[in-house]
Amino acid sequence: MQLWGASEKNKILHRAEVINALLDIFSSTVNLIYICGNSKLPKHLLSLEITKETILATANKNNRIKQRYLFEVTKDNVQHCRDLMQIVGYDNYFCHSDGIETNFVVNEKEYLGSITLKEPHQQAIYSNMKGVVEQHHSIFDTLWNKAIPAKQRIREIEEEIEPEFYEVINNYDKAQEKYIDLAKSIDKEGLLLFANSKAMIRANKIGVLDSLVEASVKKGAIIKIVCPLAEENSKIVKMMSERAPDIRILNYDDKYISSHSGIFVVDRAKLMRFELREPKAEEFSEAIGFVIFSNNKASVESSKSFFELLWNERIQQEKLKEYDKLKEADKMKTEFINVAAHELRSPIQPILGLSELLINQQGNIEQYHDLLNAINRNAKRLQQLTENILDVSKIESHTLELHKEKVNINEKIRKVINDVKCQIHNSDKLKIVFLEPENDIYLEADRIRLYQTIANLLTNAIKFTKGGTIAI
């Protein structure tokens, strides 16, 4: 029986009127009843025996009544929701929605809203006006269509599964806070694709990279970073490598990937995608356009797959570069050995021939001065070639050491010129001229390697210059 007759009206109810109106709406329901409430409403509905009995009676009327209960299910009200679901008898009548603030009940003809059931402040607004009723049917349908089954939410709470969310953040303060918190939350894995070299600098400024280092060092988390490497972020890369050697950072050319987008995937569970307004900005607040923050499984897996694809591509490119370097090194070594074998043959023959000639000669040794000079000259060439081969071996084995000291380069050039002059077969046609500075020039260098460098340059110049002047 309706409390106020058939005429349309709105009324504010207090205390017992609220409970009576609520029971009346349940009792008068013929086709449908919608109950929408915050996290406290389930407890209040079950606090009075008469409301429990009325809900049960409505559920038992017949199964043709369209009953829908929409609450915010939380850790604190899980048991109340379960009890209510047991009374009604149908789990699919119940759904969960985050952030419900208002409480209302509406059936085909009546509406009771802004319900407060806590004693002694019980209060509600009653209406049987058609427009109000239809409006709240529409509001409920909208909320219901966006909700998830209450049973699913209860399982998530009991199994400590975070509910799925997909959030677009336009406020840079909130975006920065989420970014920092996500970095701090890393437990097992963090995958970070920076849009450009500036993005790494911005992340370092707000402390994100410190969290990555901590996750790697203290938790043993796998941290992978893909970022264009440039002079401006080289110190940061070096710092991270020193503090957390297990963090892997790969370079990529931002010509092939949008410099306006970045990705951050954590523990295969959460995702941040950055869309930048000003990619080259120094500050995060100036750079950010909007951020997508989600734990949607499909989105997370898609972003992780994209990152891994890019990562593996970079690994393959690095391997190809290394392979090319090895091929080039092998080619150079082969060429060097071929040249060295040829060059070694050249001084050996005169040394053998002239030494045998001297052995068979008698008389004053001075008459053989030219022959001895030739032997000495070729022996030095043989010694130099041997040292070059040893140097190549040391370079390949990474054992070549440089011993820097203060060296007078003018003096070193004069010494080299004096030593290589003997390689000039026709001194009338080819001369070496040193345009020596007025003052001596000193530099920090390995004395032996500097000599070798200058000597190699002059030796090649002599070898490939038929006549004229070689000027230094």
Short mmCIF file of C-alpha atoms in Angstrom, two decimals:
data_model
loop_
_atom_site.label_atom_id
_atom_site.label_comp_id
_atom_site.label_asym_id
_atom_site.label_seq_id
_atom_site.Cartn_x
_atom_site.Cartn_y
_atom_site.Cartn_z
CA MET A 1 0.00 0.00 0.00
CA GLN A 2 1.38 3.40 -0.99
CA LEU A 3 1.77 5.90 1.82
CA TRP A 4 0.57 9.06 0.12
CA GLY A 5 -2.06 8.08 -2.42
CA ALA A 6 -1.92 8.28 -6.16
CA SER A 7 -1.10 11.97 -6.64
CA GLU A 8 2.42 12.87 -7.77
CA LYS A 9 4.53 14.47 -5.08
CA ASN A 10 8.04 14.95 -3.65
CA LYS A 11 8.67 14.79 0.07
CA ILE A 12 11.58 14.78 2.52
CA LEU A 13 11.25 11.91 5.00
CA HIS A 14 12.72 11.46 8.46
CA ARG A 15 13.30 8.56 10.83
CA ALA A 16 10.51 5.96 10.72
CA GLU A 17 9.12 7.46 7.50
CA VAL A 18 12.33 6.43 5.70
CA ILE A 19 12.06 2.76 6.72
CA ASN A 20 8.33 2.69 5.95
CA ALA A 21 8.86 4.18 2.49
CA LEU A 22 11.70 1.72 1.76
CA LEU A 23 9.53 -1.27 2.80
CA ASP A 24 6.61 0.10 0.80
CA ILE A 25 8.66 0.39 -2.41
CA PHE A 26 9.90 -3.22 -2.07
CA SER A 27 6.37 -4.49 -1.29
CA SER A 28 4.69 -2.62 -4.16
CA THR A 29 7.20 -3.74 -6.82
CA VAL A 30 5.61 -5.56 -9.75
CA ASN A 31 8.12 -5.56 -12.60
CA LEU A 32 11.44 -4.09 -11.49
CA ILE A 33 13.37 -2.67 -8.58
CA TYR A 34 16.83 -1.07 -8.66
CA ILE A 35 18.91 -0.57 -5.51
CA CYS A 36 22.04 1.59 -5.80
CA GLY A 37 24.29 2.40 -2.86
CA ASN A 38 27.67 3.19 -1.43
CA SER A 39 29.80 0.73 0.52
CA LYS A 40 27.80 1.30 3.75
CA LEU A 41 24.31 0.58 2.37
CA PRO A 42 24.51 -3.27 2.45
CA LYS A 43 25.25 -3.19 6.20
CA HIS A 44 22.39 -0.78 6.88
CA LEU A 45 19.91 -2.86 4.83
CA LEU A 46 20.78 -5.90 6.90
CA SER A 47 20.80 -4.07 10.25
CA LEU A 48 16.99 -4.35 10.63
CA GLU A 49 15.26 -7.70 10.58
CA ILE A 50 12.20 -6.20 8.87
CA THR A 51 14.22 -4.95 5.87
CA LYS A 52 15.85 -8.39 5.49
CA GLU A 53 12.44 -10.06 5.54
CA THR A 54 11.04 -7.58 2.99
CA ILE A 55 13.99 -8.10 0.61
CA LEU A 56 13.56 -11.87 0.92
CA ALA A 57 9.80 -11.59 0.32
CA THR A 58 10.39 -9.52 -2.83
CA ALA A 59 12.90 -12.07 -4.08
CA ASN A 60 10.42 -14.90 -3.44
CA LYS A 61 7.43 -13.19 -5.14
CA ASN A 62 8.33 -14.53 -8.53
CA ASN A 63 11.44 -14.66 -10.65
CA ARG A 64 9.94 -12.30 -13.23
CA ILE A 65 10.72 -9.22 -11.16
CA LYS A 66 13.82 -7.53 -12.54
CA GLN A 67 15.97 -7.04 -9.44
CA ARG A 68 19.32 -5.27 -9.59
CA TYR A 69 21.61 -4.37 -6.70
CA LEU A 70 24.55 -2.06 -7.42
CA PHE A 71 27.00 -1.35 -4.58
CA GLU A 72 30.60 -0.39 -4.11
CA VAL A 73 32.03 -3.67 -2.83
CA THR A 74 35.01 -3.14 -0.53
CA LYS A 75 37.16 -5.18 1.80
CA ASP A 76 35.09 -3.93 4.74
CA ASN A 77 31.65 -4.90 3.37
CA VAL A 78 32.40 -8.17 1.57
CA GLN A 79 30.58 -10.29 4.13
CA HIS A 80 27.50 -8.03 4.12
CA CYS A 81 27.37 -8.26 0.33
CA ARG A 82 27.65 -12.04 0.53
CA ASP A 83 24.80 -12.18 3.07
CA LEU A 84 22.61 -9.99 0.90
CA MET A 85 23.36 -12.10 -2.18
CA GLN A 86 22.42 -15.21 -0.21
CA ILE A 87 19.07 -13.68 0.83
CA VAL A 88 18.17 -12.68 -2.74
CA GLY A 89 19.43 -15.98 -4.12
CA TYR A 90 20.81 -14.79 -7.45
CA ASP A 91 24.44 -13.66 -7.76
CA ASN A 92 23.84 -12.15 -11.20
CA TYR A 93 21.46 -9.60 -9.63
CA PHE A 94 24.48 -7.91 -7.98
CA CYS A 95 27.18 -5.69 -9.49
CA HIS A 96 30.04 -3.52 -8.25
CA SER A 97 30.98 0.03 -9.23
CA ASP A 98 33.74 2.22 -7.80
CA GLY A 99 33.05 5.53 -6.18
CA ILE A 100 29.26 5.37 -5.67
CA GLU A 101 28.33 8.20 -3.32
CA THR A 102 24.52 8.29 -3.35
CA ASN A 103 21.98 5.75 -2.10
CA PHE A 104 18.66 5.30 -3.89
CA VAL A 105 15.94 2.73 -4.56
CA VAL A 106 13.58 2.97 -7.52
CA ASN A 107 10.83 0.70 -8.89
CA GLU A 108 8.29 1.20 -11.67
CA LYS A 109 6.55 4.14 -10.01
CA GLU A 110 8.40 5.32 -6.93
CA TYR A 111 11.83 6.68 -6.03
CA LEU A 112 13.56 6.97 -2.66
CA GLY A 113 16.90 8.79 -2.81
CA SER A 114 19.66 10.40 -0.74
CA ILE A 115 18.97 7.65 1.78
CA THR A 116 20.60 7.78 5.20
CA LEU A 117 19.69 4.75 7.34
CA LYS A 118 22.04 5.34 10.24
CA GLU A 119 20.09 6.14 13.40
CA PRO A 120 19.10 8.67 14.63
CA HIS A 121 19.77 10.64 11.44
CA GLN A 122 17.57 8.63 9.10
CA GLN A 123 16.53 10.74 6.14
CA ALA A 124 15.54 10.38 2.47
CA ILE A 125 13.79 12.10 -0.43
CA TYR A 126 10.67 10.42 -1.75
CA SER A 127 9.13 10.99 -5.19
CA ASN A 128 6.50 9.31 -7.32
CA MET A 129 6.79 11.87 -10.12
CA LYS A 130 7.16 10.13 -13.46
CA GLY A 131 10.06 12.33 -14.63
CA VAL A 132 12.09 11.70 -11.47
CA VAL A 133 11.48 7.95 -11.62
CA GLU A 134 12.45 7.71 -15.30
CA GLN A 135 15.54 9.85 -14.75
CA HIS A 136 16.83 7.50 -12.05
CA HIS A 137 16.05 4.45 -14.21
CA SER A 138 18.36 6.01 -16.78
CA ILE A 139 21.04 6.87 -14.19
CA PHE A 140 20.98 3.34 -12.81
CA ASP A 141 21.18 1.75 -16.28
CA THR A 142 24.24 3.86 -17.10
CA LEU A 143 26.00 2.84 -13.88
CA TRP A 144 25.00 -0.80 -14.30
CA ASN A 145 26.36 -1.01 -17.83
CA LYS A 146 29.75 0.20 -16.61
CA ALA A 147 29.83 -2.06 -13.56
CA ILE A 148 31.39 -5.49 -13.05
CA PRO A 149 29.76 -8.52 -11.38
CA ALA A 150 29.88 -8.27 -7.59
CA LYS A 151 31.02 -11.89 -7.42
CA GLN A 152 34.09 -10.98 -9.50
CA ARG A 153 34.93 -8.03 -7.25
CA ILE A 154 34.55 -10.18 -4.11
CA ARG A 155 36.96 -12.74 -5.61
CA GLU A 156 39.45 -9.98 -6.44
CA ILE A 157 39.30 -8.71 -2.85
CA GLU A 158 39.63 -12.15 -1.29
CA GLU A 159 42.48 -13.13 -3.60
CA GLU A 160 44.02 -9.65 -3.29
CA ILE A 161 43.69 -9.06 -7.02
CA GLU A 162 43.74 -5.40 -7.97
CA PRO A 163 40.62 -4.41 -9.93
CA GLU A 164 41.17 -3.55 -13.57
CA PHE A 165 41.49 0.13 -14.41
CA TYR A 166 42.25 2.29 -17.43
CA GLU A 167 42.98 5.90 -16.56
CA VAL A 168 43.81 8.86 -18.81
CA ILE A 169 45.72 11.47 -16.78
CA ASN A 170 45.94 15.04 -18.06
CA ASN A 171 47.19 16.59 -14.83
CA TYR A 172 50.99 16.55 -14.86
CA ASP A 173 51.30 16.56 -11.05
CA LYS A 174 49.17 13.43 -10.82
CA ALA A 175 51.00 11.88 -13.80
CA GLN A 176 54.37 12.51 -12.14
CA GLU A 177 53.16 11.06 -8.85
CA LYS A 178 51.89 7.89 -10.58
CA TYR A 179 55.16 7.63 -12.54
CA ILE A 180 57.27 7.79 -9.38
CA ASP A 181 55.00 5.39 -7.46
CA LEU A 182 55.05 2.88 -10.32
CA ALA A 183 58.86 2.94 -10.40
CA LYS A 184 58.99 2.40 -6.64
CA SER A 185 56.59 -0.56 -6.93
CA ILE A 186 58.88 -2.64 -9.17
CA ASP A 187 59.36 -6.10 -7.73
CA LYS A 188 60.57 -8.38 -10.53
CA GLU A 189 60.77 -6.49 -13.82
CA GLY A 190 60.73 -2.97 -15.24
CA LEU A 191 60.71 -2.24 -18.98
CA LEU A 192 61.18 1.41 -19.94
CA LEU A 193 61.17 2.90 -23.44
CA PHE A 194 62.20 6.56 -23.40
CA ALA A 195 60.82 8.77 -26.18
CA ASN A 196 64.15 10.58 -26.54
CA SER A 197 67.37 11.37 -24.68
CA LYS A 198 65.67 14.23 -22.80
CA ALA A 199 63.12 11.79 -21.37
CA MET A 200 65.92 10.00 -19.50
CA ILE A 201 67.12 13.33 -18.09
CA ARG A 202 63.59 14.19 -16.92
CA ALA A 203 63.19 10.76 -15.30
CA ASN A 204 66.46 11.25 -13.46
CA LYS A 205 65.39 14.66 -12.15
CA ILE A 206 62.20 13.34 -10.52
CA GLY A 207 63.89 10.27 -8.98
CA VAL A 208 62.52 7.53 -11.26
CA LEU A 209 65.99 6.26 -12.18
CA ASP A 210 66.96 6.05 -8.49
CA SER A 211 64.01 3.71 -7.98
CA LEU A 212 65.13 1.57 -10.94
CA VAL A 213 68.63 1.33 -9.48
CA GLU A 214 67.21 0.37 -6.07
CA ALA A 215 64.95 -2.29 -7.62
CA SER A 216 67.92 -3.81 -9.45
CA VAL A 217 70.38 -3.71 -6.55
CA LYS A 218 68.11 -4.53 -3.58
CA LYS A 219 65.40 -6.70 -5.18
CA GLY A 220 67.34 -8.25 -8.05
CA ALA A 221 64.70 -6.98 -10.48
CA ILE A 222 65.33 -7.18 -14.23
CA ILE A 223 65.57 -3.63 -15.56
CA LYS A 224 65.71 -3.01 -19.30
CA ILE A 225 65.87 0.46 -20.82
CA VAL A 226 65.73 1.45 -24.48
CA CYS A 227 66.72 5.05 -25.11
CA PRO A 228 68.46 7.20 -27.75
CA LEU A 229 71.95 7.69 -26.32
CA ALA A 230 73.55 11.09 -26.78
CA GLU A 231 76.13 13.33 -25.16
CA GLU A 232 73.48 14.98 -22.97
CA ASN A 233 72.48 11.74 -21.21
CA SER A 234 75.86 9.94 -21.30
CA LYS A 235 76.71 10.86 -17.69
CA ILE A 236 73.39 9.47 -16.47
CA VAL A 237 73.97 6.19 -18.35
CA LYS A 238 77.46 5.96 -16.84
CA MET A 239 76.08 6.67 -13.36
CA MET A 240 73.45 3.94 -13.66
CA SER A 241 75.97 1.43 -14.97
CA GLU A 242 78.26 2.12 -12.02
CA ARG A 243 75.49 2.00 -9.38
CA ALA A 244 73.58 -0.94 -10.86
CA PRO A 245 75.73 -2.97 -13.31
CA ASP A 246 72.89 -5.41 -14.03
CA ILE A 247 70.66 -2.71 -15.56
CA ARG A 248 70.77 -3.10 -19.34
CA ILE A 249 70.50 -0.02 -21.55
CA LEU A 250 70.25 -0.24 -25.33
CA ASN A 251 70.53 2.59 -27.80
CA TYR A 252 68.06 3.21 -30.61
CA ASP A 253 67.74 5.79 -33.34
CA ASP A 254 64.69 7.97 -32.62
CA LYS A 255 64.34 8.64 -36.36
CA TYR A 256 62.56 5.29 -36.62
CA ILE A 257 60.36 5.55 -33.52
CA SER A 258 58.08 8.41 -32.46
CA SER A 259 59.88 10.83 -30.14
CA HIS A 260 56.48 11.79 -28.71
CA SER A 261 55.68 8.46 -27.03
CA GLY A 262 57.18 6.43 -24.20
CA ILE A 263 56.27 3.15 -22.46
CA PHE A 264 56.79 1.87 -18.91
CA VAL A 265 55.73 -1.71 -18.08
CA VAL A 266 56.13 -2.99 -14.50
CA ASP A 267 56.00 -6.61 -13.34
CA ARG A 268 53.88 -7.54 -16.35
CA ALA A 269 50.97 -6.06 -14.41
CA LYS A 270 50.84 -2.28 -14.93
CA LEU A 271 51.48 0.05 -17.81
CA MET A 272 52.15 3.73 -18.35
CA ARG A 273 52.16 5.24 -21.82
CA PHE A 274 53.43 8.79 -22.18
CA GLU A 275 52.26 11.13 -24.91
CA LEU A 276 54.45 14.23 -24.96
CA ARG A 277 53.48 17.79 -25.80
CA GLU A 278 57.04 19.17 -25.81
CA PRO A 279 59.49 16.24 -26.27
CA LYS A 280 62.60 18.41 -25.89
CA ALA A 281 61.49 20.14 -22.69
CA GLU A 282 63.79 19.96 -19.67
CA GLU A 283 61.03 19.52 -17.07
CA PHE A 284 58.44 16.74 -16.83
CA SER A 285 55.65 19.27 -16.28
CA GLU A 286 56.51 21.05 -19.52
CA ALA A 287 56.95 17.92 -21.61
CA ILE A 288 53.89 15.87 -20.71
CA GLY A 289 50.72 15.94 -22.80
CA PHE A 290 48.80 13.10 -21.18
CA VAL A 291 49.51 9.71 -19.63
CA ILE A 292 47.60 6.45 -19.92
CA PHE A 293 47.83 4.38 -16.73
CA SER A 294 46.32 0.89 -16.74
CA ASN A 295 46.52 -2.66 -15.51
CA ASN A 296 44.35 -3.95 -18.36
CA LYS A 297 45.88 -7.32 -19.18
CA ALA A 298 45.56 -6.98 -22.96
CA SER A 299 47.11 -3.50 -22.95
CA VAL A 300 49.96 -4.55 -20.67
CA GLU A 301 50.77 -7.66 -22.73
CA SER A 302 50.60 -5.67 -25.96
CA SER A 303 53.01 -3.03 -24.65
CA LYS A 304 55.35 -5.67 -23.23
CA SER A 305 55.38 -7.49 -26.59
CA PHE A 306 56.15 -4.24 -28.41
CA PHE A 307 59.02 -3.51 -26.01
CA GLU A 308 60.45 -7.03 -26.32
CA LEU A 309 60.20 -6.84 -30.11
CA LEU A 310 62.11 -3.56 -30.11
CA TRP A 311 64.62 -4.92 -27.56
CA ASN A 312 65.32 -8.08 -29.56
CA GLU A 313 65.68 -6.05 -32.75
CA ARG A 314 68.29 -3.86 -31.05
CA ILE A 315 70.10 -6.95 -29.73
CA GLN A 316 70.21 -8.40 -33.25
CA GLN A 317 71.50 -5.13 -34.65
CA GLU A 318 74.20 -5.00 -31.99
CA LYS A 319 75.19 -8.58 -32.83
CA LEU A 320 75.29 -7.74 -36.54
CA LYS A 321 77.50 -4.72 -35.82
CA GLU A 322 79.77 -6.89 -33.69
CA TYR A 323 79.85 -9.52 -36.42
CA ASP A 324 80.75 -6.86 -39.01
CA LYS A 325 83.50 -5.59 -36.73
CA LEU A 326 84.86 -9.13 -36.31
CA LYS A 327 84.74 -9.67 -40.06
CA GLU A 328 86.55 -6.39 -40.64
CA ALA A 329 89.12 -7.22 -37.97
CA ASP A 330 89.66 -10.67 -39.47
CA LYS A 331 90.03 -9.13 -42.92
CA MET A 332 92.54 -6.59 -41.61
CA LYS A 333 94.46 -9.32 -39.80
CA THR A 334 94.60 -11.45 -42.95
CA GLU A 335 95.75 -8.47 -45.00
CA PHE A 336 98.33 -7.57 -42.37
CA ILE A 337 99.70 -11.11 -42.26
CA ASN A 338 99.95 -11.17 -46.07
CA VAL A 339 101.75 -7.81 -46.13
CA ALA A 340 103.92 -8.77 -43.16
CA ALA A 341 104.93 -12.04 -44.82
CA HIS A 342 105.88 -10.14 -47.94
CA GLU A 343 107.71 -7.43 -45.99
CA LEU A 344 109.54 -9.96 -43.84
CA ARG A 345 110.78 -11.69 -46.96
CA SER A 346 112.31 -8.45 -48.28
CA PRO A 347 114.86 -7.79 -45.48
CA ILE A 348 115.64 -11.44 -44.86
CA GLN A 349 117.08 -12.04 -48.34
CA PRO A 350 119.70 -9.22 -48.24
CA ILE A 351 120.62 -10.08 -44.63
CA LEU A 352 121.30 -13.71 -45.63
CA GLY A 353 123.03 -12.83 -48.88
CA LEU A 354 125.25 -10.07 -47.55
CA SER A 355 126.15 -11.92 -44.37
CA GLU A 356 127.23 -14.97 -46.42
CA LEU A 357 129.26 -12.69 -48.68
CA LEU A 358 131.03 -11.16 -45.67
CA ILE A 359 131.74 -14.59 -44.22
CA ASN A 360 133.57 -15.54 -47.40
CA GLN A 361 135.55 -12.26 -47.64
CA GLN A 362 139.01 -11.55 -46.26
CA GLY A 363 140.86 -8.32 -45.57
CA ASN A 364 140.11 -4.97 -43.94
CA ILE A 365 136.51 -4.83 -42.56
CA GLU A 366 136.11 -1.13 -43.47
CA GLN A 367 135.84 -1.97 -47.16
CA TYR A 368 132.64 -3.80 -46.31
CA HIS A 369 131.05 -0.75 -44.56
CA ASP A 370 128.21 -0.43 -47.11
CA LEU A 371 127.40 -4.11 -46.81
CA LEU A 372 127.24 -3.89 -43.02
CA ASN A 373 124.95 -0.83 -43.24
CA ALA A 374 122.62 -2.76 -45.52
CA ILE A 375 122.55 -5.68 -43.09
CA ASN A 376 121.86 -3.33 -40.16
CA ARG A 377 119.14 -1.45 -42.05
CA ASN A 378 117.30 -4.61 -43.04
CA ALA A 379 117.69 -6.11 -39.58
CA LYS A 380 115.96 -3.00 -38.15
CA ARG A 381 113.14 -3.37 -40.68
CA LEU A 382 112.75 -6.99 -39.62
CA GLN A 383 112.70 -5.94 -35.96
CA GLN A 384 110.02 -3.31 -36.65
CA LEU A 385 107.80 -5.75 -38.54
CA THR A 386 108.09 -8.24 -35.69
CA GLU A 387 107.08 -5.55 -33.18
CA ASN A 388 104.10 -4.60 -35.35
CA ILE A 389 102.88 -8.19 -35.38
CA LEU A 390 103.24 -8.37 -31.61
CA ASP A 391 101.32 -5.09 -31.25
CA VAL A 392 98.43 -6.44 -33.33
CA SER A 393 98.33 -9.51 -31.09
CA LYS A 394 98.24 -7.30 -27.98
CA ILE A 395 95.45 -5.12 -29.42
CA GLU A 396 93.30 -8.19 -30.20
CA SER A 397 93.85 -9.60 -26.70
CA HIS A 398 93.23 -6.19 -25.07
CA THR A 399 96.62 -6.28 -23.36
CA LEU A 400 98.23 -3.31 -25.10
CA GLU A 401 99.16 -0.75 -22.47
CA LEU A 402 100.07 2.90 -22.98
CA HIS A 403 102.59 4.57 -20.68
CA LYS A 404 102.02 8.30 -20.86
CA GLU A 405 104.80 10.76 -20.14
CA LYS A 406 105.87 14.25 -21.13
CA VAL A 407 107.42 14.06 -24.62
CA ASN A 408 109.11 16.72 -26.78
CA ILE A 409 107.47 16.08 -30.13
CA ASN A 410 110.03 18.19 -32.06
CA GLU A 411 112.84 16.03 -30.74
CA LYS A 412 110.86 12.87 -31.51
CA ILE A 413 110.25 13.94 -35.14
CA ARG A 414 113.96 14.72 -35.64
CA LYS A 415 114.90 11.26 -34.32
CA VAL A 416 112.37 9.52 -36.60
CA ILE A 417 113.62 11.46 -39.65
CA ASN A 418 117.18 10.46 -38.86
CA ASP A 419 116.17 6.79 -38.50
CA VAL A 420 114.07 6.50 -41.68
CA LYS A 421 116.43 8.43 -43.98
CA CYS A 422 118.19 5.17 -44.76
CA GLN A 423 114.98 3.97 -46.49
CA ILE A 424 115.41 6.62 -49.20
CA HIS A 425 117.23 4.92 -52.06
CA ASN A 426 117.88 8.11 -54.04
CA SER A 427 118.52 11.05 -51.73
CA ASP A 428 119.06 13.37 -54.69
CA LYS A 429 115.44 13.00 -55.83
CA LEU A 430 113.60 12.73 -52.50
CA LYS A 431 114.14 14.77 -49.38
CA ILE A 432 112.47 15.04 -45.96
CA VAL A 433 112.00 18.59 -44.64
CA PHE A 434 110.95 19.33 -41.07
CA LEU A 435 109.45 22.81 -40.69
CA GLU A 436 110.40 22.94 -37.04
CA PRO A 437 108.58 25.46 -34.76
CA GLU A 438 110.65 28.03 -32.90
CA ASN A 439 109.59 26.65 -29.52
CA ASP A 440 109.52 23.04 -28.45
CA ILE A 441 106.07 21.42 -28.24
CA TYR A 442 105.37 19.01 -25.37
CA LEU A 443 102.49 16.58 -24.98
CA GLU A 444 101.42 13.67 -22.77
CA ALA A 445 101.91 10.49 -24.81
CA ASP A 446 103.44 7.02 -24.89
CA ARG A 447 106.96 7.66 -26.14
CA ILE A 448 107.28 4.36 -28.06
CA ARG A 449 103.81 4.48 -29.66
CA LEU A 450 104.32 8.11 -30.71
CA TYR A 451 107.58 7.12 -32.39
CA GLN A 452 105.85 4.23 -34.17
CA THR A 453 103.03 6.48 -35.40
CA ILE A 454 105.37 9.11 -36.87
CA ALA A 455 107.67 6.42 -38.29
CA ASN A 456 104.74 4.63 -40.00
CA LEU A 457 103.56 7.88 -41.56
CA LEU A 458 107.04 8.72 -42.87
CA THR A 459 107.72 5.16 -44.03
CA ASN A 460 104.50 5.15 -46.08
CA ALA A 461 105.34 8.59 -47.47
CA ILE A 462 108.78 7.38 -48.56
CA LYS A 463 107.33 4.19 -50.01
CA PHE A 464 104.75 5.97 -52.17
CA THR A 465 106.68 9.14 -53.09
CA LYS A 466 108.97 8.81 -56.13
CA GLY A 467 110.52 12.25 -55.95
CA GLY A 468 110.22 15.74 -54.46
CA THR A 469 109.87 16.74 -50.84
CA ILE A 470 108.15 15.18 -47.85
CA ALA A 471 107.34 18.12 -45.55
CA ILE A 472 106.51 17.85 -41.88
#
